[in-house]
Short mmCIF file of C-alpha atoms in Angstrom, two decimals:
data_model
loop_
_atom_site.label_atom_id
_atom_site.label_comp_id
_atom_site.label_asym_id
_atom_site.label_seq_id
_atom_site.Cartn_x
_atom_site.Cartn_y
_atom_site.Cartn_z
CA UNK T 1 19.36 112.31 -101.25
CA UNK T 2 18.91 111.14 -97.58
CA UNK T 3 21.68 111.50 -94.83
CA UNK T 4 21.99 107.61 -94.89
CA UNK T 5 22.74 107.44 -98.63
CA UNK T 6 25.30 110.38 -98.35
CA UNK T 7 27.09 108.58 -95.65
CA UNK T 8 27.37 105.35 -97.73
CA UNK T 9 30.41 106.89 -99.63
CA UNK T 10 32.94 105.16 -101.70
CA UNK T 11 34.99 104.33 -98.37
CA UNK T 12 32.41 101.98 -97.41
CA UNK T 13 32.50 99.70 -100.35
CA UNK T 14 33.42 96.14 -99.18
CA UNK T 15 37.06 95.51 -99.48
CA UNK T 16 37.94 99.08 -99.98
CA UNK T 17 40.40 101.17 -97.69
CA UNK T 18 39.67 104.80 -97.73
CA UNK T 19 43.51 105.17 -97.74
CA UNK T 20 44.30 102.62 -100.66
CA UNK T 21 46.04 104.18 -103.68
CA UNK T 22 44.08 104.96 -107.02
CA UNK T 23 45.18 102.88 -109.92
CA UNK T 24 45.29 104.92 -113.15
CA UNK T 25 45.66 103.13 -116.43
CA UNK T 26 46.58 105.30 -119.44
CA UNK T 27 45.14 104.31 -122.69
CA UNK T 28 44.79 100.54 -121.78
CA UNK T 29 43.82 98.35 -124.75
CA UNK T 30 43.04 94.77 -123.75
CA UNK T 31 40.06 93.97 -122.01
CA UNK T 32 41.66 90.99 -120.22
CA UNK T 33 44.38 93.24 -118.70
CA UNK T 34 41.85 95.78 -117.50
CA UNK T 35 39.63 93.08 -116.04
CA UNK T 36 42.82 91.28 -114.49
CA UNK T 37 43.98 94.56 -113.11
CA UNK T 38 40.48 94.95 -111.24
CA UNK T 39 40.94 91.50 -109.88
CA UNK T 40 44.54 92.26 -108.72
CA UNK T 41 43.29 95.26 -107.04
CA UNK T 42 40.63 93.42 -105.28
CA UNK T 43 42.94 90.74 -104.08
CA UNK T 44 44.96 93.41 -102.14
CA UNK T 45 41.93 95.75 -100.95
CA UNK T 46 42.37 98.42 -103.60
CA UNK T 47 39.32 99.77 -105.14
CA UNK T 48 39.53 102.77 -107.10
CA UNK T 49 40.15 102.61 -110.71
CA UNK T 50 40.71 105.10 -113.30
CA UNK T 51 41.01 104.68 -117.03
CA UNK T 52 42.34 107.46 -119.23
CA UNK T 53 41.18 107.24 -122.84
CA UNK T 54 41.01 103.46 -123.06
CA UNK T 55 41.70 102.44 -126.59
CA UNK T 56 38.62 101.15 -128.55
CA UNK T 57 36.12 102.63 -125.99
CA UNK T 58 34.54 101.55 -122.75
CA UNK T 59 33.05 99.23 -121.75
CA UNK T 60 35.11 96.48 -123.33
CA UNK T 61 33.90 92.92 -124.25
CA UNK T 62 35.14 90.34 -122.12
CA UNK T 63 36.43 92.76 -119.38
CA UNK T 64 34.00 91.32 -116.73
CA UNK T 65 34.98 87.84 -117.22
CA UNK T 66 38.48 88.70 -116.83
CA UNK T 67 37.80 90.44 -113.68
CA UNK T 68 36.53 87.27 -112.26
CA UNK T 69 34.24 88.73 -109.68
CA UNK T 70 35.90 91.91 -109.07
CA UNK T 71 33.18 93.65 -111.12
CA UNK T 72 32.48 96.09 -108.36
CA UNK T 73 35.82 97.65 -109.18
CA UNK T 74 34.82 97.87 -112.80
CA UNK T 75 31.33 99.43 -112.37
CA UNK T 76 33.02 102.06 -110.09
CA UNK T 77 35.80 102.84 -112.40
CA UNK T 78 35.90 106.43 -114.04
CA UNK T 79 36.85 107.40 -117.53
CA UNK T 80 38.98 110.47 -118.19
CA UNK T 81 39.75 112.20 -121.45
CA UNK T 82 43.04 113.42 -120.33
CA UNK T 83 45.69 112.33 -117.83
CA UNK T 84 45.71 115.89 -116.18
CA UNK T 85 41.94 115.43 -115.47
CA UNK T 86 42.44 111.95 -114.08
CA UNK T 87 44.99 113.13 -111.28
CA UNK T 88 43.55 116.62 -110.61
CA UNK T 89 42.31 115.75 -107.34
CA UNK T 90 45.42 113.90 -105.97
CA UNK T 91 48.28 115.12 -104.16
CA UNK T 92 50.95 112.51 -104.88
CA UNK T 93 51.52 110.74 -108.09
CA UNK T 94 53.75 107.78 -108.96
CA UNK T 95 54.72 106.62 -112.56
CA UNK T 96 55.54 102.97 -113.32
CA UNK T 97 58.20 102.50 -115.75
CA UNK T 98 60.77 100.17 -117.08
CA UNK T 99 62.95 102.63 -118.57
CA UNK T 100 65.08 105.35 -117.46
CA UNK T 101 63.49 108.61 -118.76
CA UNK T 102 66.59 111.01 -118.27
CA UNK T 103 64.29 112.84 -115.70
CA UNK T 104 65.86 113.60 -112.32
CA UNK T 105 63.14 111.82 -110.47
CA UNK T 106 63.41 109.39 -107.45
CA UNK T 107 63.02 105.70 -108.64
CA UNK T 108 61.60 103.62 -106.12
CA UNK T 109 61.52 99.80 -105.74
CA UNK T 110 57.79 98.69 -105.26
CA UNK T 111 58.27 97.93 -101.57
CA UNK T 112 59.92 101.37 -100.96
CA UNK T 113 57.44 103.07 -103.07
CA UNK T 114 54.66 101.77 -101.05
CA UNK T 115 56.12 102.44 -97.61
CA UNK T 116 56.43 105.88 -98.74
CA UNK T 117 52.81 106.03 -100.02
CA UNK T 118 51.48 104.35 -96.84
CA UNK T 119 53.13 107.06 -94.67
CA UNK T 120 51.68 109.94 -96.89
CA UNK T 121 48.17 108.39 -96.65
CA UNK T 122 48.67 108.43 -92.94
CA UNK T 123 48.89 112.14 -93.09
CA UNK T 124 45.78 112.11 -95.43
CA UNK T 125 47.27 112.49 -98.71
CA UNK T 126 45.53 111.09 -101.71
CA UNK T 127 47.82 109.08 -103.93
CA UNK T 128 47.60 107.85 -107.43
CA UNK T 129 49.72 105.36 -109.37
CA UNK T 130 50.11 105.66 -113.29
CA UNK T 131 50.60 102.43 -115.51
CA UNK T 132 51.29 103.13 -119.40
CA UNK T 133 50.03 101.45 -122.48
CA UNK T 134 50.69 97.52 -123.00
CA UNK T 135 53.21 98.23 -125.56
CA UNK T 136 54.68 101.59 -125.23
CA UNK T 137 54.06 102.38 -121.51
CA UNK T 138 53.87 106.04 -120.43
CA UNK T 139 55.21 108.92 -122.48
CA UNK T 140 57.99 110.95 -121.14
CA UNK T 141 55.29 113.91 -120.98
CA UNK T 142 53.09 111.74 -118.90
CA UNK T 143 56.08 110.65 -116.57
CA UNK T 144 56.80 114.32 -115.99
CA UNK T 145 53.58 114.87 -114.41
CA UNK T 146 54.28 112.45 -111.50
CA UNK T 147 56.40 113.11 -108.43
CA UNK T 148 58.39 109.97 -108.46
CA UNK T 149 58.96 106.73 -110.43
CA UNK T 150 58.30 103.07 -109.55
CA UNK T 151 60.23 100.41 -111.35
CA UNK T 152 60.41 96.65 -110.88
CA UNK T 153 63.55 94.53 -110.00
CA UNK T 154 63.06 92.19 -113.13
CA UNK T 155 65.54 90.16 -114.83
CA UNK T 156 67.55 92.30 -117.57
CA UNK T 157 67.01 89.47 -119.75
CA UNK T 158 63.24 89.57 -119.85
CA UNK T 159 61.98 92.75 -118.41
CA UNK T 160 58.55 93.02 -120.03
CA UNK T 161 56.13 92.93 -117.23
CA UNK T 162 52.35 92.47 -118.26
CA UNK T 163 50.09 95.35 -117.20
CA UNK T 164 47.81 93.73 -114.64
CA UNK T 165 51.13 91.82 -113.20
CA UNK T 166 52.73 95.36 -112.63
CA UNK T 167 49.52 96.36 -110.94
CA UNK T 168 49.54 93.15 -108.70
CA UNK T 169 52.98 93.80 -107.58
CA UNK T 170 52.23 97.25 -106.46
CA UNK T 171 48.91 96.31 -104.86
CA UNK T 172 50.59 93.39 -103.06
CA UNK T 173 53.43 95.78 -101.67
CA UNK T 174 50.72 98.42 -100.71
CA UNK T 175 48.72 96.15 -98.57
CA UNK T 176 52.04 94.76 -96.78
CA UNK T 177 53.37 98.48 -96.29
CA UNK T 178 49.87 99.57 -94.88
CA UNK T 179 50.10 96.86 -92.39
CA UNK T 180 47.03 95.11 -93.75
CA UNK T 181 48.82 91.88 -94.88
CA UNK T 182 47.68 88.88 -92.87
CA UNK T 183 48.26 85.46 -93.72
CA UNK T 184 44.61 83.82 -94.22
CA UNK T 185 45.49 81.02 -91.79
CA UNK T 186 48.72 80.23 -89.74
CA UNK T 187 50.56 77.26 -89.95
CA UNK T 188 51.20 77.19 -86.09
CA UNK T 189 50.88 73.66 -84.73
CA UNK T 190 47.01 73.20 -84.41
CA UNK T 191 47.72 70.72 -81.28
CA UNK T 192 50.34 71.18 -78.79
CA UNK T 193 53.26 69.09 -78.19
CA UNK T 194 52.89 65.76 -76.45
CA UNK T 195 53.79 65.49 -72.74
CA UNK T 196 57.30 64.13 -72.15
CA UNK T 197 55.48 60.94 -70.62
CA UNK T 198 53.75 60.29 -73.79
CA UNK T 199 57.08 60.60 -75.76
CA UNK T 200 59.04 58.36 -73.40
CA UNK T 201 56.36 55.73 -73.51
CA UNK T 202 56.67 55.89 -77.37
CA UNK T 203 60.41 55.53 -77.04
CA UNK T 204 60.07 52.53 -74.85
CA UNK T 205 57.70 50.62 -76.90
CA UNK T 206 59.72 51.21 -80.14
CA UNK T 207 62.76 50.30 -78.33
CA UNK T 208 61.29 47.04 -77.06
CA UNK T 209 59.78 46.23 -80.31
CA UNK T 210 63.04 46.80 -82.43
CA UNK T 211 65.02 44.65 -79.84
CA UNK T 212 62.52 41.75 -79.99
CA UNK T 213 62.95 41.82 -83.90
CA UNK T 214 66.73 41.72 -83.71
CA UNK T 215 67.29 45.24 -85.42
CA UNK T 216 70.43 45.62 -83.67
CA UNK T 217 73.35 43.85 -82.21
CA UNK T 218 73.34 44.50 -78.53
CA UNK T 219 76.78 46.41 -78.54
CA UNK T 220 75.30 48.95 -81.09
CA UNK T 221 71.84 49.28 -79.27
CA UNK T 222 72.58 52.50 -77.55
CA UNK T 223 73.89 54.34 -80.35
CA UNK T 224 71.00 53.31 -82.69
CA UNK T 225 68.57 54.02 -80.06
CA UNK T 226 69.76 57.51 -79.54
CA UNK T 227 69.70 58.32 -83.17
CA UNK T 228 66.07 56.74 -83.40
CA UNK T 229 64.97 59.05 -80.56
CA UNK T 230 66.48 62.17 -82.28
CA UNK T 231 64.67 61.48 -85.55
CA UNK T 232 61.44 61.42 -83.54
CA UNK T 233 62.12 64.54 -81.59
CA UNK T 234 62.57 66.21 -84.98
CA UNK T 235 58.89 65.83 -85.83
CA UNK T 236 57.85 67.86 -82.49
CA UNK T 237 55.21 65.00 -81.86
CA UNK T 238 51.79 65.88 -80.61
CA UNK T 239 49.60 63.50 -78.38
CA UNK T 240 47.78 62.49 -81.42
CA UNK T 241 51.17 61.63 -83.22
CA UNK T 242 52.28 59.52 -80.25
CA UNK T 243 48.91 57.57 -80.18
CA UNK T 244 49.14 56.93 -83.92
CA UNK T 245 52.65 55.72 -83.89
CA UNK T 246 51.89 53.47 -80.68
CA UNK T 247 48.95 52.04 -82.71
CA UNK T 248 50.95 51.54 -85.82
CA UNK T 249 53.80 49.88 -83.77
CA UNK T 250 51.14 47.50 -82.21
CA UNK T 251 49.82 46.60 -85.67
CA UNK T 252 53.23 45.82 -86.98
CA UNK T 253 54.33 43.74 -84.04
CA UNK T 254 51.03 41.66 -83.71
CA UNK T 255 51.54 38.05 -84.56
CA UNK T 256 49.15 37.19 -87.28
CA UNK T 257 48.92 33.87 -89.39
CA UNK T 258 50.87 34.27 -92.65
CA UNK T 259 48.39 34.91 -95.45
CA UNK T 260 50.00 33.49 -98.44
CA UNK T 261 47.45 34.94 -101.12
CA UNK H 1 76.24 63.43 -127.72
CA UNK H 2 79.44 65.50 -127.71
CA UNK H 3 81.01 66.76 -124.48
CA UNK H 4 80.13 70.10 -125.49
CA UNK H 5 76.43 69.40 -125.94
CA UNK H 6 76.44 67.62 -122.52
CA UNK H 7 77.90 70.43 -120.77
CA UNK H 8 75.38 72.89 -122.01
CA UNK H 9 72.80 71.76 -119.55
CA UNK H 10 69.76 73.63 -118.51
CA UNK H 11 71.63 75.73 -115.91
CA UNK H 12 73.06 77.70 -118.87
CA UNK H 13 70.01 78.75 -120.50
CA UNK H 14 69.86 82.59 -120.66
CA UNK H 15 68.13 84.25 -117.60
CA UNK H 16 68.11 81.01 -115.80
CA UNK H 17 69.55 80.73 -112.39
CA UNK H 18 70.84 77.26 -111.54
CA UNK H 19 69.15 77.57 -108.17
CA UNK H 20 65.85 78.83 -109.13
CA UNK H 21 63.13 76.85 -107.77
CA UNK H 22 61.07 74.69 -110.22
CA UNK H 23 57.46 75.65 -110.85
CA UNK H 24 54.96 72.83 -110.94
CA UNK H 25 51.54 73.51 -112.22
CA UNK H 26 48.94 70.62 -111.37
CA UNK H 27 46.43 70.03 -114.29
CA UNK H 28 46.22 73.64 -115.48
CA UNK H 29 43.60 74.27 -117.95
CA UNK H 30 43.93 77.56 -119.62
CA UNK H 31 46.69 78.41 -122.21
CA UNK H 32 46.76 81.93 -121.29
CA UNK H 33 47.36 81.05 -117.51
CA UNK H 34 50.34 78.69 -118.65
CA UNK H 35 51.67 81.16 -121.04
CA UNK H 36 51.61 84.18 -118.38
CA UNK H 37 53.08 81.74 -115.93
CA UNK H 38 56.04 81.34 -118.33
CA UNK H 39 56.20 85.21 -118.71
CA UNK H 40 56.06 85.83 -114.96
CA UNK H 41 58.87 83.17 -114.35
CA UNK H 42 61.10 84.57 -117.08
CA UNK H 43 60.54 88.34 -115.43
CA UNK H 44 62.23 87.04 -112.29
CA UNK H 45 64.74 84.72 -113.68
CA UNK H 46 63.15 81.37 -113.21
CA UNK H 47 63.32 78.81 -115.98
CA UNK H 48 62.10 75.35 -115.18
CA UNK H 49 58.41 74.55 -115.65
CA UNK H 50 56.81 71.35 -115.17
CA UNK H 51 53.24 70.50 -116.04
CA UNK H 52 51.27 67.51 -114.57
CA UNK H 53 48.59 66.25 -116.83
CA UNK H 54 47.42 69.52 -118.31
CA UNK H 55 43.68 69.40 -119.18
CA UNK H 56 42.91 69.46 -122.71
CA UNK H 57 46.40 68.15 -123.73
CA UNK H 58 49.59 69.79 -124.57
CA UNK H 59 50.81 71.99 -126.45
CA UNK H 60 47.80 74.29 -126.17
CA UNK H 61 46.70 76.83 -128.63
CA UNK H 62 47.35 80.34 -127.74
CA UNK H 63 49.89 79.43 -125.08
CA UNK H 64 52.97 80.85 -127.00
CA UNK H 65 51.21 84.36 -127.53
CA UNK H 66 50.29 84.45 -123.82
CA UNK H 67 53.78 83.92 -122.92
CA UNK H 68 54.79 87.17 -124.86
CA UNK H 69 58.26 86.14 -125.73
CA UNK H 70 58.91 83.70 -122.76
CA UNK H 71 58.82 80.56 -125.13
CA UNK H 72 62.19 79.27 -124.18
CA UNK H 73 60.49 78.42 -120.81
CA UNK H 74 57.42 76.61 -122.75
CA UNK H 75 59.70 74.93 -124.89
CA UNK H 76 61.85 73.67 -122.11
CA UNK H 77 58.73 72.60 -120.08
CA UNK H 78 58.24 68.97 -119.27
CA UNK H 79 55.02 67.11 -118.89
CA UNK H 80 54.41 64.58 -116.20
CA UNK H 81 51.59 62.12 -115.91
CA UNK H 82 51.36 62.29 -112.02
CA UNK H 83 52.51 64.58 -109.29
CA UNK H 84 54.87 62.06 -107.55
CA UNK H 85 56.70 61.64 -110.92
CA UNK H 86 56.93 65.46 -111.43
CA UNK H 87 58.74 65.89 -107.91
CA UNK H 88 60.78 62.71 -107.58
CA UNK H 89 64.05 64.52 -108.18
CA UNK H 90 63.30 67.31 -105.84
CA UNK H 91 64.52 67.76 -102.17
CA UNK H 92 62.08 70.23 -100.73
CA UNK H 93 58.52 70.96 -102.09
CA UNK H 94 56.03 73.90 -101.17
CA UNK H 95 52.35 73.62 -101.88
CA UNK H 96 50.52 76.93 -102.61
CA UNK H 97 47.21 77.14 -101.22
CA UNK H 98 44.45 79.61 -100.19
CA UNK H 99 42.68 77.42 -97.81
CA UNK H 100 43.54 75.64 -94.44
CA UNK H 101 44.02 71.93 -95.15
CA UNK H 102 43.86 70.53 -91.55
CA UNK H 103 47.26 69.47 -92.16
CA UNK H 104 49.83 70.21 -89.34
CA UNK H 105 52.15 72.05 -91.95
CA UNK H 106 54.17 75.17 -91.62
CA UNK H 107 52.46 77.89 -93.70
CA UNK H 108 54.62 80.62 -94.76
CA UNK H 109 54.03 83.92 -96.60
CA UNK H 110 55.65 84.24 -99.86
CA UNK H 111 58.74 86.44 -98.71
CA UNK H 112 59.38 84.09 -95.56
CA UNK H 113 58.88 81.04 -97.73
CA UNK H 114 61.35 82.29 -100.52
CA UNK H 115 63.84 83.28 -97.81
CA UNK H 116 63.87 79.60 -96.73
CA UNK H 117 64.03 78.43 -100.19
CA UNK H 118 66.98 80.60 -100.93
CA UNK H 119 69.04 79.28 -97.96
CA UNK H 120 68.03 75.84 -98.81
CA UNK H 121 69.40 76.46 -102.45
CA UNK H 122 72.66 77.68 -101.06
CA UNK H 123 73.17 74.27 -99.56
CA UNK H 124 72.45 72.73 -102.89
CA UNK H 125 68.72 71.44 -102.33
CA UNK H 126 66.66 71.33 -105.37
CA UNK H 127 63.05 73.05 -104.78
CA UNK H 128 59.76 72.78 -106.37
CA UNK H 129 56.53 74.90 -105.67
CA UNK H 130 53.33 73.46 -106.55
CA UNK H 131 50.27 75.52 -108.00
CA UNK H 132 46.81 73.84 -108.27
CA UNK H 133 44.05 73.94 -111.00
CA UNK H 134 42.37 77.21 -111.57
CA UNK H 135 39.19 76.41 -110.00
CA UNK H 136 39.98 74.00 -107.20
CA UNK H 137 43.53 74.27 -106.47
CA UNK H 138 45.64 71.39 -105.09
CA UNK H 139 43.83 68.48 -103.48
CA UNK H 140 44.57 67.65 -99.89
CA UNK H 141 46.22 64.41 -101.13
CA UNK H 142 48.56 66.72 -103.38
CA UNK H 143 49.13 69.27 -100.41
CA UNK H 144 50.28 66.08 -98.35
CA UNK H 145 53.14 65.59 -100.69
CA UNK H 146 54.77 68.82 -99.77
CA UNK H 147 56.97 69.70 -96.86
CA UNK H 148 55.28 73.25 -96.24
CA UNK H 149 52.62 75.37 -97.42
CA UNK H 150 53.01 78.91 -99.09
CA UNK H 151 49.86 81.18 -98.79
CA UNK H 152 49.03 84.68 -99.97
CA UNK H 153 48.22 87.88 -97.74
CA UNK H 154 45.18 88.75 -99.75
CA UNK H 155 41.99 90.69 -98.83
CA UNK H 156 39.66 88.20 -97.12
CA UNK H 157 36.85 89.70 -99.12
CA UNK H 158 38.27 88.95 -102.55
CA UNK H 159 40.96 85.96 -101.94
CA UNK H 160 40.81 84.32 -105.26
CA UNK H 161 44.31 84.89 -106.85
CA UNK H 162 44.76 84.01 -110.52
CA UNK H 163 47.26 81.20 -111.29
CA UNK H 164 49.88 83.21 -113.10
CA UNK H 165 49.41 85.95 -110.59
CA UNK H 166 50.37 83.66 -107.73
CA UNK H 167 53.18 82.54 -109.86
CA UNK H 168 54.42 86.17 -110.06
CA UNK H 169 54.37 86.85 -106.51
CA UNK H 170 56.47 83.88 -105.68
CA UNK H 171 58.73 84.45 -108.46
CA UNK H 172 59.30 88.11 -107.28
CA UNK H 173 59.88 87.06 -103.89
CA UNK H 174 62.25 84.41 -104.80
CA UNK H 175 64.37 86.85 -106.93
CA UNK H 176 64.51 89.21 -103.84
CA UNK H 177 65.39 86.58 -101.34
CA UNK H 178 68.04 85.14 -103.69
CA UNK H 179 69.50 88.64 -103.63
CA UNK H 180 69.10 89.08 -107.36
CA UNK H 181 66.56 92.02 -107.45
CA UNK H 182 68.35 95.08 -108.59
CA UNK H 183 66.51 97.92 -109.80
CA UNK H 184 66.80 98.32 -113.63
CA UNK H 185 67.98 101.93 -112.94
CA UNK H 186 68.37 104.12 -109.89
CA UNK H 187 66.84 107.42 -109.26
CA UNK H 188 70.04 109.02 -107.91
CA UNK H 189 70.61 112.39 -108.94
CA UNK H 190 72.23 112.19 -112.49
CA UNK H 191 74.03 115.55 -111.85
CA UNK H 192 75.58 116.68 -108.74
CA UNK H 193 74.33 119.54 -106.62
CA UNK H 194 75.22 123.06 -107.63
CA UNK H 195 78.04 124.80 -105.93
CA UNK H 196 77.14 127.15 -103.07
CA UNK H 197 78.38 129.88 -105.09
CA UNK H 198 75.82 129.42 -107.83
CA UNK H 199 72.95 128.93 -105.53
CA UNK H 200 73.96 132.02 -103.83
CA UNK H 201 74.13 134.02 -107.08
CA UNK H 202 70.69 132.69 -107.94
CA UNK H 203 69.50 133.95 -104.60
CA UNK H 204 70.71 137.43 -105.42
CA UNK H 205 69.40 137.67 -108.73
CA UNK H 206 65.85 136.47 -107.75
CA UNK H 207 65.90 138.74 -104.62
CA UNK H 208 67.10 141.93 -106.66
CA UNK H 209 64.43 141.08 -109.33
CA UNK H 210 61.59 140.77 -106.72
CA UNK H 211 62.53 143.87 -105.06
CA UNK H 212 62.66 145.68 -108.35
CA UNK H 213 59.17 144.54 -109.18
CA UNK H 214 57.92 145.61 -105.73
CA UNK H 215 57.02 142.09 -104.84
CA UNK H 216 57.27 142.87 -100.91
CA UNK H 217 57.13 145.98 -98.54
CA UNK H 218 60.62 146.73 -97.16
CA UNK H 219 59.59 145.51 -93.84
CA UNK H 220 58.50 142.19 -94.70
CA UNK H 221 61.40 141.70 -97.03
CA UNK H 222 63.80 139.64 -94.87
CA UNK H 223 61.08 137.08 -93.97
CA UNK H 224 59.73 136.61 -97.46
CA UNK H 225 63.45 136.28 -98.70
CA UNK H 226 64.14 133.52 -96.27
CA UNK H 227 60.95 131.63 -97.19
CA UNK H 228 62.05 131.80 -100.83
CA UNK H 229 65.45 130.65 -100.32
CA UNK H 230 63.94 127.71 -98.18
CA UNK H 231 61.68 126.64 -101.18
CA UNK H 232 64.66 126.64 -103.55
CA UNK H 233 66.71 124.50 -101.16
CA UNK H 234 64.08 121.85 -101.24
CA UNK H 235 64.59 121.31 -105.00
CA UNK H 236 68.31 120.40 -104.23
CA UNK H 237 69.34 122.22 -107.31
CA UNK H 238 72.03 121.20 -109.64
CA UNK H 239 74.26 123.64 -111.77
CA UNK H 240 71.86 122.95 -114.73
CA UNK H 241 68.87 123.98 -112.46
CA UNK H 242 70.51 127.17 -111.38
CA UNK H 243 71.54 128.11 -115.14
CA UNK H 244 67.83 127.36 -116.17
CA UNK H 245 66.32 129.50 -113.45
CA UNK H 246 68.68 132.46 -114.04
CA UNK H 247 67.90 132.32 -117.60
CA UNK H 248 64.10 132.16 -116.91
CA UNK H 249 64.54 135.17 -114.46
CA UNK H 250 66.42 137.15 -117.17
CA UNK H 251 63.62 136.44 -119.67
CA UNK H 252 60.89 137.55 -117.21
CA UNK H 253 62.61 140.75 -116.08
CA UNK H 254 63.78 141.75 -119.66
CA UNK H 255 61.91 144.95 -120.72
CA UNK H 256 60.49 144.21 -124.04
CA UNK H 257 57.81 146.68 -126.20
CA UNK H 258 54.35 145.79 -125.07
CA UNK H 259 52.76 143.55 -127.64
CA UNK H 260 48.85 144.35 -127.82
CA UNK H 261 47.96 141.59 -130.11
#
């Protein structure tokens, strides 16, 4: 193997952060959940997926379709016969569970868990997160192999979270905790506010037009005008906004022959 | 209709918060996504689902299975021919989108958006959140009917979020912003820490046993003992922990006849 090939390790796959936690599904059954898990991981920059004894074998029919393009994660996924084998190279392991297990383990909310994970990763620790079977979750024995628990702040009246949805929440919170969450675009004003001169000239045009149209009795003019100015200020007008409104006002006040059609 | 029936409005369905936002799917196609949307809503206490012109008609085959028990949300879902009809009774509308639309609208991250929504709901505003078609999202025209945008901090390399996953993130953040997110159980120590007397007696037993076993040369005794105490302190021992360790120590130091089998 050339030096070049050796240097192209898993850390250099696109979308992968070297420090992202490993997602470990224990005996997952449905192709759709495994595919959606891969997609959710890719959405938030996780890349390493391990499957412990997937029910019905591997690969599964339909899993690639469910991954909706995140097939690089499925292709790189590793299969393990047992949970201890799947976690042996890790230094810190979290177990996700909806139920109290009578184990004296710290139980984190997803955001707090991922804040802890992100700080461990800064010091070079390899972290894995366990997710159990679709119907029965993780066994107490499996939970006992983890350092701590992650649990989700779901409604007590409907607490059954889908497997891929649980992976999504953890992945989302990891990306935020790792400081990688950036909005794809921001909603800042794309144009600066209009100059006060432009705003004042719009006020003047509007007030003149409304006066000529008999919109207010003279004694109420000042109060109505102040309220109107207030409404326009609320829009935080740009130069383009002012030009558009002045054009609309000109069109509305233009004397055109009445069209009876 | 009796007074009793009238008073049993939608706000009183189990798991529903009167103030939770309305989820509006515009021309959703896949039964699985609609069912998973209902499930995600139920997970975080949302209940009101509106479907605008679902592709292929309604109800859809397989949608109840995908809801995995959240069928009360599907049964109460309303169908609307157009988006304006679906939002007419609302006072504030958010559009979810992955793409910049060239519209000068505020674009929120899910947590900030839901903080704003929760504060609007405190003052009695009815809020709706729009989600677009699986493949093409919302049209620019549809986005222009919303007050502001919600967008997700996804990886730029794999930004395509599944419809039900997007609903899940918004629902999760709404529950947190509304102050309803409680962990289903806490990881606090279920037993109080051991009394210092018990801890000291464990130290003494361990140190005696290790001394008799010749674990350390006399000149290193004190340093090794201090480190050992330190390790035990890290566990934050309970009374039960102390009893268990003392029992294990007794078993290990019991003189039993050697069994050669």
